[in-house]
Amino acid sequence: MPIDILMPALSPTMEEGNLAKWLVKEGDSVSSGDVIAEIETDKATMEVEAVDEGTIGKIVVDEGSEGVKVNAVIAVLLEDGEDVGAISASQATPSPAPATPSVETPDAPVAAASPAPAPAAPVADGKRVFSSPLARRIASQEGLDIAKIAGTGPHGRVVKRDVDAALASGTGKADAATPEKTVPAAAPAQAPVGMSDETVLKLFDEGSYDIVPHDGMRKTIAARLTESSQTIPSYFVTVDCELDALLALRKDINGAAPVVDEKPAYKVSVNDFVIKAMALALKAVPETNASWTTSGMVVHKHADVGVAVAIEGGLITPIVRKAETKTLSTISNEVKDLAGRAKSKKLAPTEYQGGTTAVSNLGMFGVKEFTSIINPPHASIVSIGEGVQRPVVKEGELAVATMMTATFAFDHRVIDGAVGAQLASAFKGFIQNPMSMLV
């Protein structure tokens, strides 16, 4: 009997992905464990392995397809002795696209901020009229009956250009005597947030700009940061840390690195010390090593420290698990590996999802200090500025020291002010006494 090959869920929260590339073709024989395709999520590209052995009888979803739902049939595998005639019509047909995609079609750009909720989907003659949220909103504002507008979008969906055409031709006017039937909204409408796409574009001269559609990563970043800024009551704590002892120890550690294949086995960076210091500070002040849920506080047993890595088109935060238990050289090599694979989108979701805190370092760009937005489920993040020589007062005398500014953001639901100050103080202690991180 033909076996369906389904779109895999690469993480607990994944709902859809892009089928980036097929590594097999129809008629190819595969065995369990063979890599057959590459799937893209918003921040990673993952390989899909065959579970069973047989022959690829039908590729249902073409490579390059976007928004493929989890558990949708993407291909059909034939067992020994079967031919393509055994494949049913339903198996050979791609799953239908969702009736109302959350992303507007190319005739209108996607808003960077959360868009205003559109009117509920209309019903005509007992059947739902497929239309985009933007089209429904404009039709409602202009007094048009969207059920009377012919759709030219995918699957006959009414999109913005159809509403514009109806406005220009004067068709599609709603019947005042017969109110439009609608599907009940799932939740009460909320007030619009920010300016609409149309309002923004009217501020610029036509032809003076290009619209670059948001990719999955940018949409995810926008959604996560909007969620953070709207739901997490954050506060900030800043400390200055003297780096001279750390820099001297770093030089000694790197100088003692064994040579393997004509290269040092490791090269520890200041950021590696920062990661270890943050992990040890979380263990020293265990109340801060927690995450918020409405039902209770999630208190973590280990310090899993995320490291912000800039990649093309966005940002990702791979995680150093159990960082408090690892040596500086291990952290250094692990971060280099994670960052390298992050930039080529080869991280598994388990390598960048979760974590208990994060480190963001812009010191290499000459930034003195800055603040960061907390990335849920974290309850904290530390922002690291450049280490520079500054005049300081030591024992009543003026001196010069290499100083680094660290700014902490805390979720006040989890970490109260005094507790956050304790974490910042513990972090500063480890940075200024770096030998304590080697014990």
GROMACS .gro file of C-alpha atoms in nm:
model
  439
    1MET     CA    1   0.000   0.000   0.000
    2PRO     CA    2   0.145   0.345  -0.090
    3ILE     CA    3   0.283   0.537   0.209
    4ASP     CA    4   0.223   0.909   0.254
    5ILE     CA    5   0.531   1.119   0.329
    6LEU     CA    6   0.408   1.406   0.545
    7MET     CA    7   0.536   1.757   0.612
    8PRO     CA    8   0.722   1.713   0.943
    9ALA     CA    9   0.688   1.931   1.251
   10LEU     CA   10   1.044   2.044   1.318
   11SER     CA   11   0.950   2.205   1.650
   12PRO     CA   12   0.653   2.193   1.891
   13THR     CA   13   0.527   2.531   1.769
   14MET     CA   14   0.575   2.482   1.394
   15GLU     CA   15   0.251   2.503   1.194
   16GLU     CA   16   0.388   2.534   0.840
   17GLY     CA   17   0.716   2.552   0.649
   18ASN     CA   18   0.864   2.593   0.303
   19LEU     CA   19   0.969   2.292   0.097
   20ALA     CA   20   1.301   2.436  -0.015
   21LYS     CA   21   1.448   2.149  -0.214
   22TRP     CA   22   1.390   1.788  -0.311
   23LEU     CA   23   1.703   1.572  -0.296
   24VAL     CA   24   1.527   1.281  -0.473
   25LYS     CA   25   1.308   1.254  -0.779
   26GLU     CA   26   1.019   1.033  -0.879
   27GLY     CA   27   1.140   0.677  -0.941
   28ASP     CA   28   1.433   0.700  -0.697
   29SER     CA   29   1.473   0.422  -0.442
   30VAL     CA   30   1.519   0.532  -0.082
   31SER     CA   31   1.601   0.357   0.244
   32SER     CA   32   1.515   0.449   0.601
   33GLY     CA   33   1.745   0.733   0.708
   34ASP     CA   34   1.813   0.867   0.358
   35VAL     CA   35   1.788   1.247   0.332
   36ILE     CA   36   1.512   1.322   0.081
   37ALA     CA   37   1.432   1.694   0.117
   38GLU     CA   38   1.520   2.024   0.281
   39ILE     CA   39   1.255   2.214   0.477
   40GLU     CA   40   1.284   2.582   0.569
   41THR     CA   41   1.131   2.732   0.881
   42ASP     CA   42   1.154   3.102   0.964
   43LYS     CA   43   1.514   3.072   1.090
   44ALA     CA   44   1.655   2.735   0.986
   45THR     CA   45   1.686   2.484   0.704
   46MET     CA   46   1.641   2.122   0.813
   47GLU     CA   47   1.697   1.793   0.633
   48VAL     CA   48   1.410   1.545   0.614
   49GLU     CA   49   1.493   1.175   0.634
   50ALA     CA   50   1.291   0.886   0.493
   51VAL     CA   51   1.127   0.673   0.761
   52ASP     CA   52   1.046   0.375   0.535
   53GLU     CA   53   1.213   0.221   0.234
   54GLY     CA   54   1.065   0.206  -0.113
   55THR     CA   55   1.043   0.406  -0.435
   56ILE     CA   56   0.936   0.770  -0.468
   57GLY     CA   57   0.614   0.724  -0.664
   58LYS     CA   58   0.483   1.079  -0.665
   59ILE     CA   59   0.613   1.418  -0.553
   60VAL     CA   60   0.298   1.602  -0.447
   61VAL     CA   61   0.445   1.935  -0.335
   62ASP     CA   62   0.697   2.101  -0.567
   63GLU     CA   63   1.024   2.235  -0.431
   64GLY     CA   64   1.007   2.606  -0.361
   65SER     CA   65   0.650   2.576  -0.226
   66GLU     CA   66   0.581   2.802   0.070
   67GLY     CA   67   0.338   2.774   0.358
   68VAL     CA   68   0.307   2.394   0.347
   69LYS     CA   69   0.104   2.286   0.650
   70VAL     CA   70   0.245   2.037   0.900
   71ASN     CA   71   0.119   1.682   0.824
   72ALA     CA   72   0.022   1.771   0.467
   73VAL     CA   73   0.118   1.501   0.214
   74ILE     CA   74   0.431   1.612   0.029
   75ALA     CA   75   0.515   1.285  -0.152
   76VAL     CA   76   0.402   0.924  -0.184
   77LEU     CA   77   0.632   0.625  -0.132
   78LEU     CA   78   0.567   0.296  -0.316
   79GLU     CA   79   0.654  -0.036  -0.157
   80ASP     CA   80   0.812  -0.327  -0.344
   81GLY     CA   81   0.595  -0.450  -0.629
   82GLU     CA   82   0.371  -0.140  -0.641
   83ASP     CA   83   0.346   0.103  -0.930
   84VAL     CA   84   0.209   0.454  -0.967
   85GLY     CA   85  -0.135   0.315  -1.044
   86ALA     CA   86  -0.169   0.226  -0.677
   87ILE     CA   87  -0.160   0.595  -0.580
   88SER     CA   88  -0.508   0.729  -0.508
   89ALA     CA   89  -0.631   1.059  -0.647
   90SER     CA   90  -0.635   1.213  -0.299
   91GLN     CA   91  -0.272   1.115  -0.241
   92ALA     CA   92  -0.160   1.269  -0.571
   93THR     CA   93  -0.333   1.602  -0.506
   94PRO     CA   94  -0.169   1.874  -0.292
   95SER     CA   95  -0.358   1.982   0.017
   96PRO     CA   96  -0.565   2.294  -0.054
   97ALA     CA   97  -0.428   2.629   0.053
   98PRO     CA   98  -0.591   2.781   0.361
   99ALA     CA   99  -0.905   2.976   0.277
  100THR     CA  100  -0.791   3.294   0.445
  101PRO     CA  101  -0.413   3.324   0.460
  102SER     CA  102  -0.277   3.560   0.721
  103VAL     CA  103  -0.047   3.729   0.466
  104GLU     CA  104  -0.185   3.972   0.211
  105THR     CA  105  -0.127   3.897  -0.157
  106PRO     CA  106   0.139   4.100  -0.344
  107ASP     CA  107  -0.105   4.377  -0.438
  108ALA     CA  108  -0.053   4.524  -0.090
  109PRO     CA  109   0.250   4.521   0.141
  110VAL     CA  110   0.243   4.353   0.480
  111ALA     CA  111   0.239   4.593   0.772
  112ALA     CA  112   0.539   4.585   1.005
  113ALA     CA  113   0.317   4.649   1.304
  114SER     CA  114   0.011   4.446   1.393
  115PRO     CA  115  -0.262   4.539   1.140
  116ALA     CA  116  -0.606   4.655   1.238
  117PRO     CA  117  -0.851   4.363   1.262
  118ALA     CA  118  -1.062   4.323   0.948
  119PRO     CA  119  -1.439   4.268   0.946
  120ALA     CA  120  -1.548   3.907   0.983
  121ALA     CA  121  -1.554   3.689   0.672
  122PRO     CA  122  -1.885   3.739   0.484
  123VAL     CA  123  -2.126   3.465   0.380
  124ALA     CA  124  -2.325   3.466   0.055
  125ASP     CA  125  -2.599   3.208  -0.019
  126GLY     CA  126  -2.474   2.995   0.270
  127LYS     CA  127  -2.117   2.987   0.138
  128ARG     CA  128  -1.821   3.172   0.274
  129VAL     CA  129  -1.674   3.437   0.045
  130PHE     CA  130  -1.298   3.397   0.036
  131SER     CA  131  -1.133   3.736   0.078
  132SER     CA  132  -0.824   3.889   0.234
  133PRO     CA  133  -0.847   4.082   0.563
  134LEU     CA  134  -0.733   4.401   0.386
  135ALA     CA  135  -0.997   4.363   0.114
  136ARG     CA  136  -1.271   4.310   0.374
  137ARG     CA  137  -1.159   4.612   0.572
  138ILE     CA  138  -1.157   4.845   0.270
  139ALA     CA  139  -1.491   4.710   0.147
  140SER     CA  140  -1.645   4.768   0.488
  141GLN     CA  141  -1.509   5.123   0.505
  142GLU     CA  142  -1.637   5.204   0.156
  143GLY     CA  143  -1.982   5.046   0.206
  144LEU     CA  144  -1.929   4.767  -0.048
  145ASP     CA  145  -2.080   4.418  -0.031
  146ILE     CA  146  -1.774   4.197  -0.081
  147ALA     CA  147  -1.999   3.905  -0.178
  148LYS     CA  148  -2.087   4.101  -0.495
  149ILE     CA  149  -1.723   4.148  -0.596
  150ALA     CA  150  -1.557   3.897  -0.828
  151GLY     CA  151  -1.228   3.771  -0.685
  152THR     CA  152  -0.913   3.737  -0.894
  153GLY     CA  153  -0.682   3.609  -0.618
  154PRO     CA  154  -0.588   3.247  -0.548
  155HIS     CA  155  -0.893   3.017  -0.547
  156GLY     CA  156  -1.117   3.309  -0.643
  157ARG     CA  157  -1.020   3.506  -0.335
  158VAL     CA  158  -1.119   3.873  -0.328
  159VAL     CA  159  -0.809   4.088  -0.279
  160LYS     CA  160  -0.741   4.460  -0.260
  161ARG     CA  161  -0.718   4.513  -0.636
  162ASP     CA  162  -1.068   4.366  -0.677
  163VAL     CA  163  -1.211   4.609  -0.422
  164ASP     CA  164  -1.029   4.899  -0.591
  165ALA     CA  165  -1.176   4.793  -0.926
  166ALA     CA  166  -1.526   4.777  -0.775
  167LEU     CA  167  -1.484   5.126  -0.631
  168ALA     CA  168  -1.368   5.262  -0.968
  169SER     CA  169  -1.660   5.104  -1.156
  170GLY     CA  170  -1.922   5.179  -0.893
  171THR     CA  171  -2.021   4.814  -0.853
  172GLY     CA  172  -2.059   4.605  -0.540
  173LYS     CA  173  -2.261   4.855  -0.337
  174ALA     CA  174  -2.414   4.698  -0.027
  175ASP     CA  175  -2.794   4.671  -0.013
  176ALA     CA  176  -2.905   4.895   0.270
  177ALA     CA  177  -3.227   4.697   0.312
  178THR     CA  178  -3.048   4.365   0.345
  179PRO     CA  179  -2.766   4.375   0.595
  180GLU     CA  180  -2.466   4.163   0.509
  181LYS     CA  181  -2.452   3.825   0.685
  182THR     CA  182  -2.124   3.758   0.855
  183VAL     CA  183  -1.953   3.475   1.031
  184PRO     CA  184  -1.938   3.565   1.402
  185ALA     CA  185  -1.600   3.702   1.497
  186ALA     CA  186  -1.390   3.487   1.728
  187ALA     CA  187  -1.317   3.783   1.954
  188PRO     CA  188  -1.433   4.145   1.991
  189ALA     CA  189  -1.270   4.385   1.746
  190GLN     CA  190  -0.993   4.599   1.889
  191ALA     CA  191  -0.890   4.950   1.802
  192PRO     CA  192  -0.650   4.978   1.507
  193VAL     CA  193  -0.282   4.993   1.601
  194GLY     CA  194  -0.066   5.242   1.410
  195MET     CA  195  -0.119   5.367   1.055
  196SER     CA  196  -0.255   5.143   0.781
  197ASP     CA  197  -0.039   5.042   0.486
  198GLU     CA  198  -0.230   5.281   0.260
  199THR     CA  199  -0.180   5.575   0.497
  200VAL     CA  200   0.193   5.509   0.522
  201LEU     CA  201   0.239   5.483   0.145
  202LYS     CA  202   0.048   5.806   0.086
  203LEU     CA  203   0.322   5.988   0.279
  204PHE     CA  204   0.574   5.913   0.002
  205ASP     CA  205   0.581   6.015  -0.362
  206GLU     CA  206   0.461   5.743  -0.596
  207GLY     CA  207   0.754   5.572  -0.765
  208SER     CA  208   1.004   5.692  -0.503
  209TYR     CA  209   1.021   5.357  -0.323
  210ASP     CA  210   1.023   4.981  -0.368
  211ILE     CA  211   0.832   4.737  -0.149
  212VAL     CA  212   1.032   4.436  -0.031
  213PRO     CA  213   0.791   4.170   0.103
  214HIS     CA  214   0.863   4.047   0.455
  215ASP     CA  215   1.007   3.698   0.473
  216GLY     CA  216   0.915   3.449   0.744
  217MET     CA  217   1.205   3.549   0.967
  218ARG     CA  218   1.120   3.919   0.962
  219LYS     CA  219   0.752   3.846   1.036
  220THR     CA  220   0.851   3.624   1.329
  221ILE     CA  221   1.092   3.885   1.467
  222ALA     CA  222   0.826   4.157   1.437
  223ALA     CA  223   0.563   3.941   1.608
  224ARG     CA  224   0.793   3.832   1.891
  225LEU     CA  225   0.927   4.179   1.966
  226THR     CA  226   0.581   4.333   1.949
  227GLU     CA  227   0.461   4.068   2.193
  228SER     CA  228   0.755   4.141   2.422
  229SER     CA  229   0.714   4.519   2.420
  230GLN     CA  230   0.337   4.497   2.477
  231THR     CA  231   0.324   4.221   2.740
  232ILE     CA  232   0.648   4.232   2.941
  233PRO     CA  233   0.687   4.510   3.201
  234SER     CA  234   1.060   4.568   3.164
  235TYR     CA  235   1.305   4.773   3.367
  236PHE     CA  236   1.677   4.832   3.320
  237VAL     CA  237   1.986   4.815   3.541
  238THR     CA  238   2.331   4.935   3.427
  239VAL     CA  239   2.673   4.853   3.573
  240ASP     CA  240   3.028   4.941   3.466
  241CYS     CA  241   3.278   4.656   3.484
  242GLU     CA  242   3.658   4.682   3.487
  243LEU     CA  243   3.810   4.445   3.230
  244ASP     CA  244   4.185   4.463   3.285
  245ALA     CA  245   4.211   4.144   3.493
  246LEU     CA  246   3.986   3.961   3.249
  247LEU     CA  247   4.190   4.072   2.948
  248ALA     CA  248   4.511   3.957   3.115
  249LEU     CA  249   4.361   3.615   3.199
  250ARG     CA  250   4.222   3.583   2.847
  251LYS     CA  251   4.572   3.644   2.705
  252ASP     CA  252   4.719   3.375   2.932
  253ILE     CA  253   4.443   3.122   2.847
  254ASN     CA  254   4.477   3.172   2.472
  255GLY     CA  255   4.856   3.163   2.496
  256ALA     CA  256   4.833   2.822   2.662
  257ALA     CA  257   4.599   2.674   2.401
  258PRO     CA  258   4.738   2.351   2.250
  259VAL     CA  259   4.800   2.351   1.875
  260VAL     CA  260   4.594   2.103   1.672
  261ASP     CA  261   4.650   2.078   1.295
  262GLU     CA  262   4.862   2.394   1.311
  263LYS     CA  263   4.578   2.589   1.474
  264PRO     CA  264   4.506   2.675   1.840
  265ALA     CA  265   4.247   2.436   1.986
  266TYR     CA  266   4.048   2.737   2.104
  267LYS     CA  267   4.054   3.117   2.114
  268VAL     CA  268   3.851   3.256   2.402
  269SER     CA  269   3.679   3.593   2.347
  270VAL     CA  270   3.556   3.853   2.595
  271ASN     CA  271   3.202   3.747   2.500
  272ASP     CA  272   3.278   3.391   2.613
  273PHE     CA  273   3.364   3.530   2.957
  274VAL     CA  274   3.039   3.729   2.951
  275ILE     CA  275   2.835   3.415   2.875
  276LYS     CA  276   3.000   3.223   3.158
  277ALA     CA  277   2.963   3.518   3.399
  278MET     CA  278   2.592   3.549   3.317
  279ALA     CA  279   2.538   3.176   3.371
  280LEU     CA  280   2.720   3.177   3.706
  281ALA     CA  281   2.532   3.491   3.817
  282LEU     CA  282   2.201   3.319   3.745
  283LYS     CA  283   2.308   3.027   3.961
  284ALA     CA  284   2.428   3.263   4.234
  285VAL     CA  285   2.090   3.442   4.234
  286PRO     CA  286   1.856   3.150   4.149
  287GLU     CA  287   1.538   3.360   4.171
  288THR     CA  288   1.645   3.528   3.846
  289ASN     CA  289   1.685   3.199   3.657
  290ALA     CA  290   1.313   3.174   3.589
  291SER     CA  291   1.038   3.222   3.330
  292TRP     CA  292   0.686   3.360   3.362
  293THR     CA  293   0.368   3.162   3.305
  294THR     CA  294   0.021   3.263   3.426
  295SER     CA  295  -0.009   2.943   3.627
  296GLY     CA  296   0.325   2.964   3.805
  297MET     CA  297   0.694   3.054   3.796
  298VAL     CA  298   0.917   2.821   3.593
  299VAL     CA  299   1.239   2.795   3.796
  300HIS     CA  300   1.521   2.646   3.588
  301LYS     CA  301   1.782   2.404   3.716
  302HIS     CA  302   2.048   2.511   3.466
  303ALA     CA  303   2.151   2.838   3.302
  304ASP     CA  304   2.085   2.807   2.928
  305VAL     CA  305   2.229   3.127   2.780
  306GLY     CA  306   2.122   3.251   2.438
  307VAL     CA  307   2.377   3.440   2.227
  308ALA     CA  308   2.241   3.697   1.982
  309VAL     CA  309   2.384   3.637   1.633
  310ALA     CA  310   2.317   3.875   1.342
  311ILE     CA  311   2.240   3.688   1.021
  312GLU     CA  312   2.124   3.802   0.679
  313GLY     CA  313   1.775   3.947   0.711
  314GLY     CA  314   1.744   3.919   1.086
  315LEU     CA  315   1.867   3.789   1.419
  316ILE     CA  316   1.879   3.449   1.585
  317THR     CA  317   1.974   3.344   1.937
  318PRO     CA  318   2.138   3.002   1.955
  319ILE     CA  319   2.165   2.866   2.307
  320VAL     CA  320   2.460   2.744   2.511
  321ARG     CA  321   2.294   2.480   2.730
  322LYS     CA  322   2.409   2.435   3.091
  323ALA     CA  323   2.660   2.714   3.042
  324GLU     CA  324   2.744   2.722   3.413
  325THR     CA  325   2.895   2.372   3.384
  326LYS     CA  326   3.117   2.438   3.080
  327THR     CA  327   3.473   2.563   3.054
  328LEU     CA  328   3.551   2.885   2.872
  329SER     CA  329   3.722   2.694   2.590
  330THR     CA  330   3.416   2.469   2.547
  331ILE     CA  331   3.184   2.772   2.541
  332SER     CA  332   3.413   2.942   2.287
  333ASN     CA  333   3.414   2.650   2.044
  334GLU     CA  334   3.041   2.587   2.089
  335VAL     CA  335   2.950   2.950   2.018
  336LYS     CA  336   3.167   2.953   1.703
  337ASP     CA  337   2.994   2.637   1.581
  338LEU     CA  338   2.643   2.763   1.661
  339ALA     CA  339   2.707   3.106   1.504
  340GLY     CA  340   2.852   2.952   1.188
  341ARG     CA  341   2.555   2.720   1.141
  342ALA     CA  342   2.312   2.999   1.231
  343LYS     CA  343   2.442   3.212   0.944
  344SER     CA  344   2.385   2.925   0.699
  345LYS     CA  345   2.044   2.848   0.857
  346LYS     CA  346   2.152   2.500   0.958
  347LEU     CA  347   2.047   2.512   1.324
  348ALA     CA  348   1.789   2.269   1.457
  349PRO     CA  349   1.496   2.443   1.633
  350THR     CA  350   1.606   2.287   1.963
  351GLU     CA  351   1.931   2.482   1.929
  352TYR     CA  352   1.766   2.825   1.931
  353GLN     CA  353   1.430   2.779   2.106
  354GLY     CA  354   1.391   2.810   2.481
  355GLY     CA  355   1.676   2.920   2.704
  356THR     CA  356   1.663   3.117   3.028
  357THR     CA  357   1.845   3.442   2.939
  358ALA     CA  358   2.043   3.600   2.656
  359VAL     CA  359   2.356   3.802   2.582
  360SER     CA  360   2.362   4.072   2.314
  361ASN     CA  361   2.702   4.226   2.238
  362LEU     CA  362   2.747   4.530   2.013
  363GLY     CA  363   3.085   4.627   2.151
  364MET     CA  364   3.262   4.524   1.830
  365PHE     CA  365   3.072   4.805   1.653
  366GLY     CA  366   3.201   5.071   1.892
  367VAL     CA  367   2.869   5.093   2.081
  368LYS     CA  368   2.924   5.214   2.438
  369GLU     CA  369   2.591   5.105   2.585
  370PHE     CA  370   2.240   5.010   2.473
  371THR     CA  371   1.926   4.828   2.587
  372SER     CA  372   1.769   4.515   2.443
  373ILE     CA  373   1.416   4.376   2.427
  374ILE     CA  374   1.357   4.060   2.630
  375ASN     CA  375   1.286   3.754   2.417
  376PRO     CA  376   1.016   3.536   2.580
  377PRO     CA  377   1.032   3.294   2.759
  378HIS     CA  378   1.344   3.465   2.895
  379ALA     CA  379   1.304   3.696   3.192
  380SER     CA  380   1.630   3.884   3.133
  381ILE     CA  381   1.889   3.989   2.877
  382VAL     CA  382   2.222   4.168   2.915
  383SER     CA  383   2.347   4.419   2.658
  384ILE     CA  384   2.726   4.451   2.636
  385GLY     CA  385   2.904   4.763   2.517
  386GLU     CA  386   3.261   4.821   2.399
  387GLY     CA  387   3.550   4.782   2.639
  388VAL     CA  388   3.740   5.113   2.631
  389GLN     CA  389   3.999   5.283   2.847
  390ARG     CA  390   3.848   5.549   3.072
  391PRO     CA  391   3.971   5.764   3.358
  392VAL     CA  392   3.868   5.616   3.695
  393VAL     CA  393   3.938   5.698   4.058
  394LYS     CA  394   4.115   5.427   4.259
  395GLU     CA  395   4.190   5.481   4.627
  396GLY     CA  396   4.149   5.854   4.581
  397GLU     CA  397   4.381   5.880   4.282
  398LEU     CA  398   4.309   5.918   3.913
  399ALA     CA  399   4.393   5.613   3.702
  400VAL     CA  400   4.313   5.460   3.366
  401ALA     CA  401   4.120   5.132   3.337
  402THR     CA  402   3.950   4.937   3.059
  403MET     CA  403   3.579   4.962   3.133
  404MET     CA  404   3.276   4.787   2.985
  405THR     CA  405   2.913   4.890   3.035
  406ALA     CA  406   2.656   4.612   3.083
  407THR     CA  407   2.285   4.698   3.078
  408PHE     CA  408   2.034   4.441   3.202
  409ALA     CA  409   1.667   4.426   3.105
  410PHE     CA  410   1.444   4.237   3.350
  411ASP     CA  411   1.085   4.113   3.338
  412HIS     CA  412   0.938   4.271   3.652
  413ARG     CA  413   0.675   3.996   3.676
  414VAL     CA  414   0.959   3.754   3.749
  415ILE     CA  415   1.249   3.959   3.885
  416ASP     CA  416   1.192   4.242   4.131
  417GLY     CA  417   1.423   4.543   4.134
  418ALA     CA  418   1.640   4.444   4.429
  419VAL     CA  419   1.680   4.090   4.294
  420GLY     CA  420   1.775   4.223   3.951
  421ALA     CA  421   2.036   4.446   4.116
  422GLN     CA  422   2.177   4.138   4.294
  423LEU     CA  423   2.217   3.960   3.959
  424ALA     CA  424   2.391   4.264   3.805
  425SER     CA  425   2.624   4.283   4.105
  426ALA     CA  426   2.703   3.910   4.085
  427PHE     CA  427   2.775   3.941   3.713
  428LYS     CA  428   3.008   4.236   3.775
  429GLY     CA  429   3.188   4.036   4.045
  430PHE     CA  430   3.262   3.747   3.809
  431ILE     CA  431   3.379   3.983   3.531
  432GLN     CA  432   3.613   4.177   3.762
  433ASN     CA  433   3.741   3.861   3.932
  434PRO     CA  434   3.762   3.629   3.630
  435MET     CA  435   3.968   3.364   3.810
  436SER     CA  436   3.646   3.280   4.001
  437MET     CA  437   3.500   3.153   3.672
  438LEU     CA  438   3.773   2.889   3.646
  439VAL     CA  439   3.695   2.721   3.979
   0.00000   0.00000   0.00000
